[in-house]
Coordinates of C-alpha atoms in Angstrom, one line a residue:
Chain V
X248 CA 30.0 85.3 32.8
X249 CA 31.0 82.1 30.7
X250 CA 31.8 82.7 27.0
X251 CA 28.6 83.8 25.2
X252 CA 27.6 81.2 23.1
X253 CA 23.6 81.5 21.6
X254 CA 22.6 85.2 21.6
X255 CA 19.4 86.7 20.1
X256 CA 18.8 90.1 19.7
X257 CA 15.4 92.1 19.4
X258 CA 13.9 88.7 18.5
X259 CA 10.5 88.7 16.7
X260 CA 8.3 86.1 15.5
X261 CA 5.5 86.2 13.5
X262 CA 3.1 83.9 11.4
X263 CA 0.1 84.2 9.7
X264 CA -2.7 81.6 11.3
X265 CA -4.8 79.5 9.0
X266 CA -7.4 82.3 9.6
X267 CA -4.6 84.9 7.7
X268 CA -4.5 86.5 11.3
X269 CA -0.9 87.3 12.1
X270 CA 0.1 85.7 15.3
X271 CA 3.0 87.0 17.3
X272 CA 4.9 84.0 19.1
X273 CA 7.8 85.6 19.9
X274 CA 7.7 89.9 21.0
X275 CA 11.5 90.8 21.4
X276 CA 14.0 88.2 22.5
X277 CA 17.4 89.7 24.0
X278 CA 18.9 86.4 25.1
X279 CA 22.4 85.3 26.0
X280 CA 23.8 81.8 27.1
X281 CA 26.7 81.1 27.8
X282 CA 28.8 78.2 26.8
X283 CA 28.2 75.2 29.3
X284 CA 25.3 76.5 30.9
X285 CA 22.3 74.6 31.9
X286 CA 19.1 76.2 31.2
X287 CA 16.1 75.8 31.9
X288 CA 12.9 76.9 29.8
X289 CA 9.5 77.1 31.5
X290 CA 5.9 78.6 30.8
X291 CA 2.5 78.0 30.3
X292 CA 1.8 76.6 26.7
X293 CA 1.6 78.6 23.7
X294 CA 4.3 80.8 26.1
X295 CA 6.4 80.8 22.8
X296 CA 9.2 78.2 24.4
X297 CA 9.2 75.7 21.4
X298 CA 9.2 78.6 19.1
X299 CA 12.2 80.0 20.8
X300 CA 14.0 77.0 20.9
X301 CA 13.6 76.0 17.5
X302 CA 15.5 79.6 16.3
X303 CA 18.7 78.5 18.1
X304 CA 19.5 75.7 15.5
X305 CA 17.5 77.5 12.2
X306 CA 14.9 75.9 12.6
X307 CA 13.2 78.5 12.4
X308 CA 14.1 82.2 11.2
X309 CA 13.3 85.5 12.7
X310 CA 10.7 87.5 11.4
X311 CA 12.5 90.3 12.8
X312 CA 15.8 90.6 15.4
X313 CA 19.1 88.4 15.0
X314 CA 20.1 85.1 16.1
X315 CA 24.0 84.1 16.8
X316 CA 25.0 80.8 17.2
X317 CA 28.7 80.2 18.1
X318 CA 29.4 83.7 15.9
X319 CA 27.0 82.1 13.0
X320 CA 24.1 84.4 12.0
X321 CA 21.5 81.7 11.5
X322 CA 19.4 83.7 8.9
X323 CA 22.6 83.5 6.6
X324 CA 22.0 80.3 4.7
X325 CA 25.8 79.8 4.3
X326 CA 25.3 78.8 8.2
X327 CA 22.5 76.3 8.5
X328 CA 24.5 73.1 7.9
X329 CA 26.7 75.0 10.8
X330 CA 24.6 75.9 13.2
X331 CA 22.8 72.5 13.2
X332 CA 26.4 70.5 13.8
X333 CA 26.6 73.4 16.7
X334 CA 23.0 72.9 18.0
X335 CA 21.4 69.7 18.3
X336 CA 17.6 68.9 19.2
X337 CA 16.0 66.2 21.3
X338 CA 12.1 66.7 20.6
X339 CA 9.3 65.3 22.8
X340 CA 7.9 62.4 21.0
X341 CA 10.6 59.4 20.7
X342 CA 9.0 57.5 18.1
X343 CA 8.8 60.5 15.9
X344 CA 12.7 61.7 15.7
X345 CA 14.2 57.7 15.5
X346 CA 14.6 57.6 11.5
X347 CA 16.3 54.2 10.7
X348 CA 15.7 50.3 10.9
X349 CA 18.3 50.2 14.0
X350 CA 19.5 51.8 16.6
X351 CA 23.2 52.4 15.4
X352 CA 21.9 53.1 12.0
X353 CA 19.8 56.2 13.2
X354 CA 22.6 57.5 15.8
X355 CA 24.6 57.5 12.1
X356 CA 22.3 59.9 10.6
X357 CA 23.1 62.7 11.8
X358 CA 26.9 62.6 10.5
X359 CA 25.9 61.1 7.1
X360 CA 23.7 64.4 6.7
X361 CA 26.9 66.1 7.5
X362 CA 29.5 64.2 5.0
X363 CA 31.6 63.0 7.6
X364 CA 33.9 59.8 6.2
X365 CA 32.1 56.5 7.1
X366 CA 35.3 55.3 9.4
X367 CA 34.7 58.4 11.6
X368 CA 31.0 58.2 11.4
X369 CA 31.9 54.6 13.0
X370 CA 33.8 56.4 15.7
X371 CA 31.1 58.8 16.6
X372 CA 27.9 56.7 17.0
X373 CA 30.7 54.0 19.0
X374 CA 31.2 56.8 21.4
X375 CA 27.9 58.1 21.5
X376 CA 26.3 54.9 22.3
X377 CA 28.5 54.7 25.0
X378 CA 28.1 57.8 26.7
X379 CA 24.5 57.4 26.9
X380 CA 24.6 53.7 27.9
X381 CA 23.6 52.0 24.7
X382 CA 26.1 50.1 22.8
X383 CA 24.0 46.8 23.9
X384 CA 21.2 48.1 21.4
X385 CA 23.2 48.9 18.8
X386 CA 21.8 46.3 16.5
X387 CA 18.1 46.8 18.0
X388 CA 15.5 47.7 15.6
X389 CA 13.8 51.0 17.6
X390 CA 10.5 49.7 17.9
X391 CA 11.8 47.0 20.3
X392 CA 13.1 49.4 22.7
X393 CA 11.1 51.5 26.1
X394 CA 10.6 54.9 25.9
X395 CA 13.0 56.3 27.7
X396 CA 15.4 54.4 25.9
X397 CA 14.1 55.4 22.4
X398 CA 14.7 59.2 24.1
X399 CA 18.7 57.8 25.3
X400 CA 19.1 57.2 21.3
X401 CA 17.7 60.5 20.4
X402 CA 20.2 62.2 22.5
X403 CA 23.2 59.4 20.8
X404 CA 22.0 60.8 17.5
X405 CA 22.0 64.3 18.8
X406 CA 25.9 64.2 20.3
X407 CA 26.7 62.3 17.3
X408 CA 27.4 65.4 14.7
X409 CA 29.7 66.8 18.4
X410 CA 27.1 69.7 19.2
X411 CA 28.6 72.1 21.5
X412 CA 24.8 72.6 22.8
X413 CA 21.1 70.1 22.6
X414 CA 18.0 71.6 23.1
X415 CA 15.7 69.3 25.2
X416 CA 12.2 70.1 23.8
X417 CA 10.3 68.5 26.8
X418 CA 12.1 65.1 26.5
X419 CA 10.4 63.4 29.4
X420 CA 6.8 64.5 29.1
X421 CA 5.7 61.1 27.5
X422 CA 8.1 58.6 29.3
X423 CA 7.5 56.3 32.7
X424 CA 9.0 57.2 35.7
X425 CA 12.0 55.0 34.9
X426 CA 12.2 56.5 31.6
X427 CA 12.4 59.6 32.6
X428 CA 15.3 59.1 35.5
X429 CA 17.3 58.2 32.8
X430 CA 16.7 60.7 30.5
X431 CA 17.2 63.1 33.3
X432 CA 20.3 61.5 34.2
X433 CA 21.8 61.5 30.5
X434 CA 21.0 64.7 30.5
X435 CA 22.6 66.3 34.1
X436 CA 25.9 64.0 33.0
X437 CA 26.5 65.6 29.5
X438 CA 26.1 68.8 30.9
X439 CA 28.3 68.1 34.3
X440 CA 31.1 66.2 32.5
X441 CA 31.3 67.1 29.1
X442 CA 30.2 70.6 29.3
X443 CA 27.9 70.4 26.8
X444 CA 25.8 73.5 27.2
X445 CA 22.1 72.5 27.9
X446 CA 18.5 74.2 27.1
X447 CA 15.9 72.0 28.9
X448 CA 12.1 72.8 27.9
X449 CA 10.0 71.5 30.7
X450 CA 6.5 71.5 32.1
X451 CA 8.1 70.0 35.4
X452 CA 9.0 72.2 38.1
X453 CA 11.3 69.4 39.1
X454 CA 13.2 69.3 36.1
X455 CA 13.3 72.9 36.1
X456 CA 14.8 73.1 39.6
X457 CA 18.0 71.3 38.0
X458 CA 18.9 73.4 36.5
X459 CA 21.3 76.3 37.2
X460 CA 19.4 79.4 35.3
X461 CA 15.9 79.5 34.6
X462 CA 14.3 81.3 32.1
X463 CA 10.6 81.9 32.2
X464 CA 8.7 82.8 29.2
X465 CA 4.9 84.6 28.5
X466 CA 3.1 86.0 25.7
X467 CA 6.2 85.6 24.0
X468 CA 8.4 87.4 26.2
X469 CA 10.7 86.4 28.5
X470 CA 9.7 87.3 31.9
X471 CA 11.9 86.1 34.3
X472 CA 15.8 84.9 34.3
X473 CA 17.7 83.8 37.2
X474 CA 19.1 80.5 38.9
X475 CA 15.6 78.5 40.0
X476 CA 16.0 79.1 43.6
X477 CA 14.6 82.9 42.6
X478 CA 12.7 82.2 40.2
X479 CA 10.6 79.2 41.2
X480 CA 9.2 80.8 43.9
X481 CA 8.3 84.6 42.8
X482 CA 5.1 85.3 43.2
X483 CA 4.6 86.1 39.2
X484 CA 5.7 83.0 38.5
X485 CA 3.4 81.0 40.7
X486 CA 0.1 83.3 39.2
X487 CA 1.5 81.4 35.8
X488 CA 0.2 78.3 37.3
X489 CA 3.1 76.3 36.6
X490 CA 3.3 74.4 39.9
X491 CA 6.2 73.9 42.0
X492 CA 8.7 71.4 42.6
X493 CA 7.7 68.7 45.5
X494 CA 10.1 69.6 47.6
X495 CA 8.9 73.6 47.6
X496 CA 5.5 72.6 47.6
X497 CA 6.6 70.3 50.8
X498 CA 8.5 73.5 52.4
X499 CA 5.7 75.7 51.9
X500 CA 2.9 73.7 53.4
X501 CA 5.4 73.2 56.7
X502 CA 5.3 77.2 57.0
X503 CA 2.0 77.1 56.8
X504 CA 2.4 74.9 60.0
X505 CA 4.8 77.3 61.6
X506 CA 8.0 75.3 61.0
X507 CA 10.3 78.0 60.1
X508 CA 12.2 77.1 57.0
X509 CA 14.5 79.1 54.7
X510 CA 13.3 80.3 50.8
X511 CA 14.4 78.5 47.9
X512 CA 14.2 74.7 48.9
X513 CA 13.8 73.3 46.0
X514 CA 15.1 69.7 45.9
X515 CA 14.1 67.1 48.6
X516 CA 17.9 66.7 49.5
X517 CA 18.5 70.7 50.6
X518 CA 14.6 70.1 52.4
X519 CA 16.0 67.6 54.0
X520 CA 19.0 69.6 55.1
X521 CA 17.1 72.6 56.2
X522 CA 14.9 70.0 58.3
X523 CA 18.2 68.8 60.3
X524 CA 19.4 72.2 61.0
X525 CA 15.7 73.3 62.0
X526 CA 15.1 70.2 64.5
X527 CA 19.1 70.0 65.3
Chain T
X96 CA 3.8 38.9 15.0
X97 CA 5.3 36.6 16.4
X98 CA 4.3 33.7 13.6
X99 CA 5.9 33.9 10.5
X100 CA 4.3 35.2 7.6
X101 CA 4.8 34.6 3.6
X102 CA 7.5 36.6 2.8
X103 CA 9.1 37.2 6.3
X104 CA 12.8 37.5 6.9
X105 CA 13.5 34.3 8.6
X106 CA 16.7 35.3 10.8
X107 CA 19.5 32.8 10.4
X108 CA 23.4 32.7 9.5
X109 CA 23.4 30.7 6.1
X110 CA 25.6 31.5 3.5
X111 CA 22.7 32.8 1.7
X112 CA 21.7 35.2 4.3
X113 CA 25.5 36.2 4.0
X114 CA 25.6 37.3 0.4
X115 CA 25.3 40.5 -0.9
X116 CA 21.5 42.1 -1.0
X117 CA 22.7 43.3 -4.7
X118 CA 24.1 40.1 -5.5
X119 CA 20.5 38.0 -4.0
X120 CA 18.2 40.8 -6.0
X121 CA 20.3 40.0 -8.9
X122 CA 20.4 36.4 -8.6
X123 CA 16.8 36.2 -7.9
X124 CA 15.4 37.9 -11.0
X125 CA 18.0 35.7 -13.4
X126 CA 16.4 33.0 -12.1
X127 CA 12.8 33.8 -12.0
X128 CA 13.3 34.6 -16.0
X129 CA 15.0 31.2 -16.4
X130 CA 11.8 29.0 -16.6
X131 CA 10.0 31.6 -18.8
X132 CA 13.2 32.0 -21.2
X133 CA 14.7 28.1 -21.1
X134 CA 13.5 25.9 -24.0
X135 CA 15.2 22.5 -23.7
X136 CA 13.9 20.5 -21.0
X137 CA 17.5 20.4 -19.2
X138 CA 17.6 24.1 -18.9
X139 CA 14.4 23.6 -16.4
X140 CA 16.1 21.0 -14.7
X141 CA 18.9 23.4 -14.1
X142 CA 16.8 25.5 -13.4
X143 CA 15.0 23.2 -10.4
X144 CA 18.4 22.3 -9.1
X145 CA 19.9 25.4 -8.3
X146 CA 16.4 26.6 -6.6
X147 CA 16.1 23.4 -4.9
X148 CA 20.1 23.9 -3.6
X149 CA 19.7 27.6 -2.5
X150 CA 16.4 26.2 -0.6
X151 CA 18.7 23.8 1.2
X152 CA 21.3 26.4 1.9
X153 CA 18.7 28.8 3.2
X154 CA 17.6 26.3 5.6
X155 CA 14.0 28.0 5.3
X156 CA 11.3 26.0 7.7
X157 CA 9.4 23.8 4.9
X158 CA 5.9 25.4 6.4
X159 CA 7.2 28.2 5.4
X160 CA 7.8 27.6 1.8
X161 CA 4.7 25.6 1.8
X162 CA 2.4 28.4 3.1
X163 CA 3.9 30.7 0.5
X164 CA 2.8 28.9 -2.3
X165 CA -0.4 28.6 -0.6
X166 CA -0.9 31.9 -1.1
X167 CA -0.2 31.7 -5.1
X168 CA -2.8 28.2 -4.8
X169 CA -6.1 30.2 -6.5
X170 CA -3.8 31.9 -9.0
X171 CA -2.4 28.7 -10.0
X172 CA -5.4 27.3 -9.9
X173 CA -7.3 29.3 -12.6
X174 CA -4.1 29.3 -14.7
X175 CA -4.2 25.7 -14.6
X176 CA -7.7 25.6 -15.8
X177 CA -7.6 28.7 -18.4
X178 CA -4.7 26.7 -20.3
X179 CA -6.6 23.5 -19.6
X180 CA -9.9 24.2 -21.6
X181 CA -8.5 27.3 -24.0
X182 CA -5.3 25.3 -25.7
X183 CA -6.5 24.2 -29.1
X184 CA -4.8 20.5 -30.0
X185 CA -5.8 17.0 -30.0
X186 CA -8.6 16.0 -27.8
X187 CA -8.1 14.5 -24.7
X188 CA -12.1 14.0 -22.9
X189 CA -14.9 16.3 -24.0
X190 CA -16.5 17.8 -21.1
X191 CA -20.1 18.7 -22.2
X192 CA -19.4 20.9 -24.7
X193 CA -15.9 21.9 -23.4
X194 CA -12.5 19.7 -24.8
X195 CA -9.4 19.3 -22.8
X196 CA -6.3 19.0 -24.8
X197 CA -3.5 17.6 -24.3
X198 CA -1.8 21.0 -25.1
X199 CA -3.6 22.5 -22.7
X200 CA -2.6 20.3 -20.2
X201 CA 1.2 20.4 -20.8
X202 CA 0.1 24.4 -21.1
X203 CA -1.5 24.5 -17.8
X204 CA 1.1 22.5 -16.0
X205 CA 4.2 25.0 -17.1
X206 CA 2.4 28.0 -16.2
X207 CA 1.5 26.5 -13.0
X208 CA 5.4 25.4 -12.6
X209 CA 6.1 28.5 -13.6
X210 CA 4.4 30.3 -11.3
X211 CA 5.4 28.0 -8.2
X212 CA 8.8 28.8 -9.1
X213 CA 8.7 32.3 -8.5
X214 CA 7.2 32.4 -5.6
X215 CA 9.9 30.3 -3.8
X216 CA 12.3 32.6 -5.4
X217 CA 10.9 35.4 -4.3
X218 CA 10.1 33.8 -1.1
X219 CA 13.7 32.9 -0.9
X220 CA 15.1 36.5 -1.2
X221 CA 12.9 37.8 1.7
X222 CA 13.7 34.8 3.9
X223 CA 17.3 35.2 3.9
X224 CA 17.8 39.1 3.2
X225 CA 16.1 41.6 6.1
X226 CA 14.0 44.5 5.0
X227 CA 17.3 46.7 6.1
X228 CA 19.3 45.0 3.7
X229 CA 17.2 45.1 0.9
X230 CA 16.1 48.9 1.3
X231 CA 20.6 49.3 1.4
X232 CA 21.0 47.4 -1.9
X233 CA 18.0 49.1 -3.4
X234 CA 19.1 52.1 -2.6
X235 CA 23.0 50.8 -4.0
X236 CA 21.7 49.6 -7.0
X237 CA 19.7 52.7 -7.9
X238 CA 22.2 55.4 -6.8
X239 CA 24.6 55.2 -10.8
X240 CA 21.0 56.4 -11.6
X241 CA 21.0 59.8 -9.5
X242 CA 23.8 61.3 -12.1
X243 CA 20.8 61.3 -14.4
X244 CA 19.0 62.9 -12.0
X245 CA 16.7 60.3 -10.5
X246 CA 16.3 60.6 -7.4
X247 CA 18.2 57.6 -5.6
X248 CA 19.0 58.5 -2.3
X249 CA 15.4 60.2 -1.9
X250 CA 14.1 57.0 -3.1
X251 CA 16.1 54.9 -0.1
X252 CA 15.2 57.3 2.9
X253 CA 11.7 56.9 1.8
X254 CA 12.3 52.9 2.1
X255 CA 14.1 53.0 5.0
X256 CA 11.1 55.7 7.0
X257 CA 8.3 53.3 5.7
X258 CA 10.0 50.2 6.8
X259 CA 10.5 52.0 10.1
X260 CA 7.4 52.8 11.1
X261 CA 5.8 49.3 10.3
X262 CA 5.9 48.1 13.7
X263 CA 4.6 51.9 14.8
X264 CA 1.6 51.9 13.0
X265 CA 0.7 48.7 13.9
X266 CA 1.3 49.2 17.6
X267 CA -1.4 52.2 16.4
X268 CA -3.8 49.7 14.6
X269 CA -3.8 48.0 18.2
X270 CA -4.4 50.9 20.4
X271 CA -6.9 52.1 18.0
X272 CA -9.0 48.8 17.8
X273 CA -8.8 48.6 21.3
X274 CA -10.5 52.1 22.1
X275 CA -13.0 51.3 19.2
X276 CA -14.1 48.0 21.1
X277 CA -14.0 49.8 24.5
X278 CA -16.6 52.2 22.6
X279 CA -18.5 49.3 21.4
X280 CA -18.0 48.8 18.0
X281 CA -17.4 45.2 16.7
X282 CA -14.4 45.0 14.3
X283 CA -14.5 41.0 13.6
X284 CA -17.8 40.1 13.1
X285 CA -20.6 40.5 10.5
X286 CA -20.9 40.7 7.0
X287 CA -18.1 42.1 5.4
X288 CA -19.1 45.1 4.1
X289 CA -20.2 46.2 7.5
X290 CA -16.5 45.0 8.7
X291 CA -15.0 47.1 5.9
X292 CA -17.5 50.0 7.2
X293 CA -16.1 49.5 10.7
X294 CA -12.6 50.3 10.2
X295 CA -13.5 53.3 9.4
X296 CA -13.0 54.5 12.8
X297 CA -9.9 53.2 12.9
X298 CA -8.5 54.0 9.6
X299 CA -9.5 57.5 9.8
X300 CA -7.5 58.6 13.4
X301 CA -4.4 56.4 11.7
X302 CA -4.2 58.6 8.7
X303 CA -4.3 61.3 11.2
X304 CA -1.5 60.2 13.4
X305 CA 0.7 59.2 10.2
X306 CA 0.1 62.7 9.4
X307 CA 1.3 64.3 12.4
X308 CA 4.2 61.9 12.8
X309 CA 5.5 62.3 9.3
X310 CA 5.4 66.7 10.2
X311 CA 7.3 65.4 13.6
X312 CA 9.5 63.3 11.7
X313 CA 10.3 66.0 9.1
X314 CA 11.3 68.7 11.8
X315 CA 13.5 66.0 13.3
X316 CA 15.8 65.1 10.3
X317 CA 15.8 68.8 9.5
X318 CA 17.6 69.4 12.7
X319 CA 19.8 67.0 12.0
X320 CA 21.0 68.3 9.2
X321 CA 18.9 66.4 6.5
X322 CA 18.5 67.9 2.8
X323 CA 18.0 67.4 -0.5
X324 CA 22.2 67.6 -0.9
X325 CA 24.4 65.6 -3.0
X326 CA 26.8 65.4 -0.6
X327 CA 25.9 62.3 1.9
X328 CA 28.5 59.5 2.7
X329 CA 27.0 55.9 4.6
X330 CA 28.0 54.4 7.7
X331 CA 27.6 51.2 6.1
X332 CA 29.0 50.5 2.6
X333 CA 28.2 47.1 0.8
X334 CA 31.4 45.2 0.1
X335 CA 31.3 42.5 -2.6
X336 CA 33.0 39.3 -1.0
X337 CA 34.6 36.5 -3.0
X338 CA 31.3 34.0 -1.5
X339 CA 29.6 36.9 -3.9
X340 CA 31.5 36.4 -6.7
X341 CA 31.4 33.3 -6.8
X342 CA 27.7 33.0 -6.4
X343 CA 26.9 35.7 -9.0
X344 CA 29.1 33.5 -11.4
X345 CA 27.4 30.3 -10.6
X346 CA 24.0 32.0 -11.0
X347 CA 25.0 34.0 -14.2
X348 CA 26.8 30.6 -15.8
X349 CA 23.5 28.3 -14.8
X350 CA 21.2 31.4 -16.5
X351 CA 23.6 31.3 -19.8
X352 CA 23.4 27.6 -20.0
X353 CA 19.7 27.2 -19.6
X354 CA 18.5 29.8 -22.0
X355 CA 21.4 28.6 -24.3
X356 CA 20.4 25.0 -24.5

């Protein structure tokens, strides 16, 4: 078990609807992830994911329960300016997170928020340009730049205040195919070389299955953890109607046909494996 | 937008585009009091000259300049004529009832010279300084105001988010305009009061949308770490060259000598 590094205990959260009905997103959260992980967040919507997410950088408080961050109790307000250094966000929508006139400019904003001295802001939003491919844009006002892109300067202005974590909040929903392959990428590198520990929210069993841990979440509960090759496939998780990754979806409709193929196939590359060592 | 409008930062390398925002804001409202405050005729002429030079320098397309004081041509025009037949003084022609003056002439021509002027200036300071820049030495120039508690740095972010999302929310206009036509509506033709009625349509899902970005937005620079703190350094920090001293003493020295004279 890696270093614990988010943990939430007996996690509630409540608010009151416009109708003054009290709403419970979140009914008991007992959560740990450890330092470098990559996890994966799935369930239907209104499962309470965003709500979830948005408590591991105080966003969000808990009504009821604790959240730890890196040793930081996020309801202690001594710890906000903290925990957000520690936790950074990537939402969905890349027009609606990109703040300034240019590219470098927003990647800066982060830091600025933070204090840090102007020469080592410089530094940071070099290097963060440059890990996620970007220094060519630096000077690009955002508006002149694809989607998928706009999401690759999120994630610049993210690494710039040197999270140890970034919570993806369904980066990829509203980007190409192209788009998305780099997002994707970006994503998969900063977790594989940096270690940056990594909490993707997806509606894509695809994403999902890159992941190393999956967490599945209803009602507000977490129903299911494990590493996607268990979870994607349990039969609770397919009555959530969440789909499956292509390549499971591929496997299962060859058993149908009486090809005899192993569980927990869930990217095109082990199919394609399994396939040679059926038909070797 | 592709063509260039009145008023549009016209992207070159000029030693005008160079200077200091603070320095150009400066410069430009010293010299758009100049031909309201000179009184001897050489003070204009000073006046004239150093707009005419900067004009040169700025290497600003001559449509450009010409097409902004198109849009100041109706204005000047009924200045012109409200000096033109209200000045009291000796009689020029008599108009049916109405006298021109020779007061109001000279009366109507400054005002109209006048206003000509600061339009170019104006003009001048958007041409060679980019809506970035300004918003920074807006923001510079305000900030000795925070220690009394005006909100400075507010005041820039605000700048800087509404100058951002310019290009957004006409990329919105588009879309919406488009879906309104796919639905039938006509947006460019008619009277105008049934024009005005209909962008309603599109006016109303836009206010929408700016609403729902702005709560996005919000969430966003919360996460990063954005609050009403005083403690917030720059990445950028305006530098005064010597091109900026010197062209802050020109300015100031021409401004002395004209209202002096």
């Amino acid at each position: 078990m890696p270093i614990p590094f988010i943990q939430t205990r007996a996690l509630e959260y409540t608010y009151t609807a416009e109708d003054g009905q009290a709403i419970s997103a979140l009914r008991g959260i007992d959560l740990t992830v450890g330092r470098g992980e990559f996890v994966a967040l799935i369930g239907p919507n209104g499962s309470g994911k965003s709500t979830l997410a948005r408590h591991f950088n105080a966003l969000l408080l808990p009504t009821a329960g604790e959240v730890w961050v890196d040793g930081l109790l996020t309801s202690d307000p001594r710890h906000v300016q903290a925990v957000r250094q520690r936790v950074g966000m990537v939402f969905q929508n890349p027009d609606n997170q990109i703040v300034a006139g240019t590219v470098e400019e927003d990647v800066a904003f982060g830091p600025e928020n933070l204090g840090v001295p102007a020469a080592e802001i410089r530094r940071r939003v070099d290097e963060a340009l440059e890990v996620v491919g970007m220094t060519a844009y630096r000077h690009h006002p955002p508006h002149m730049l694809s989607g998928g892109q706009k999401q690759r300067v999120a994630i610049a202005g993210a690494l710039a205040t040197r999270p140890d974590c970034i919570v993806f909040d369904e980066p990829t929903s509203m980007l190409d195919a192209e788009g998305r392959r780099q997002v994707l990428q970006t994503v998969q590198r900063l977790n594989a070389e940096r270690g940056l520990t990594v909490i993707l929210i997806t509606q894509n069993m695809d994403e999902a299955a890159l992941a190393r841990r999956v967490l599945v979440m209803d009602g507000g509960r977490i129903v299911r953890d494990g590493p996607p090759e268990e979870v994607l496939e349990a039969p609770e998780v397919e009555g959530l109607g969440l789909g499956r990754p292509f390549a499971a979806e591929v496997a299962r409709r060859l058993r149908e046909r009486g090809i005899p193929l192993p569980p927990g196939l869930l990217t095109v590359e082990a199919l394609a494996a399994a396939l040679r060592c059926t038909f070797r | 937008m592709n063509l260039l409008l009145p008023g549009m930062y016209f992207a070159a390398d000029t030693v005008l585009h160079r200077l200091d925002p603070r320095v150009k804001m400066g410069a430009a409202t010293v010299l758009m009091m100049l031909p309201f405050a000179a009184r001897h005729p050489l003070g204009h002429l000073l006046t004239v000259g150093l707009v005419g030079a900067a004009v040169l320098l700025s290497r600003a397309p001559w449509r450009a300049l010409l097409g902004t004081l198109r849009t100041v041509f109706w204005l000047g025009f009924f200045m012109f004529f409200f000096y033109f037949f209200t000045t009291p003084g000796r009689p020029l022609v008599a108009l049916g009832g109405v006298t021109v003056t020779l007061e109001g002439v000279l009366a109507g021509a400054l005002q109209v010279y006048r206003l000509c002027l600061l339009a170019v200036i104006a003009a001048l300071l958007t041409y060679t300084t980019s809506p970035l820049q300004l918003t920074h030495g807006l923001e510079a120039m305000l900030s000795p105001l925070a220690r009394l508690g005006f909100p400075a740095r507010e005041m820039g972010m605000v700048m800087t988010i509404s100058l951002r999302f310019v290009p957004t929310f006409f990329e919105e206009i588009e879309t919406l305009s488009r879906a309104q036509k796919a639905r039938g509506v006509d947006l460019s033709s008619g009277p105008p009061w049934q024009r005005i009625r209909n962008t309603v349509p599109v006016l109303v899902p836009l206010f929408l949308s700016a609403i729902r970005r702005a709560e996005d937005l919000a969430v966003a620079m919360e996460a990063r770490g954005f609050r009403s703190q005083p403690h917030r350094t720059r990445l950028y920090r305006l530098t005064l060259t010597r091109a900026d001293a010197i062209a802050a003493l020109i300015v100031l020295a021409c401004g002395g000598v004209g209202i002096a004279l």
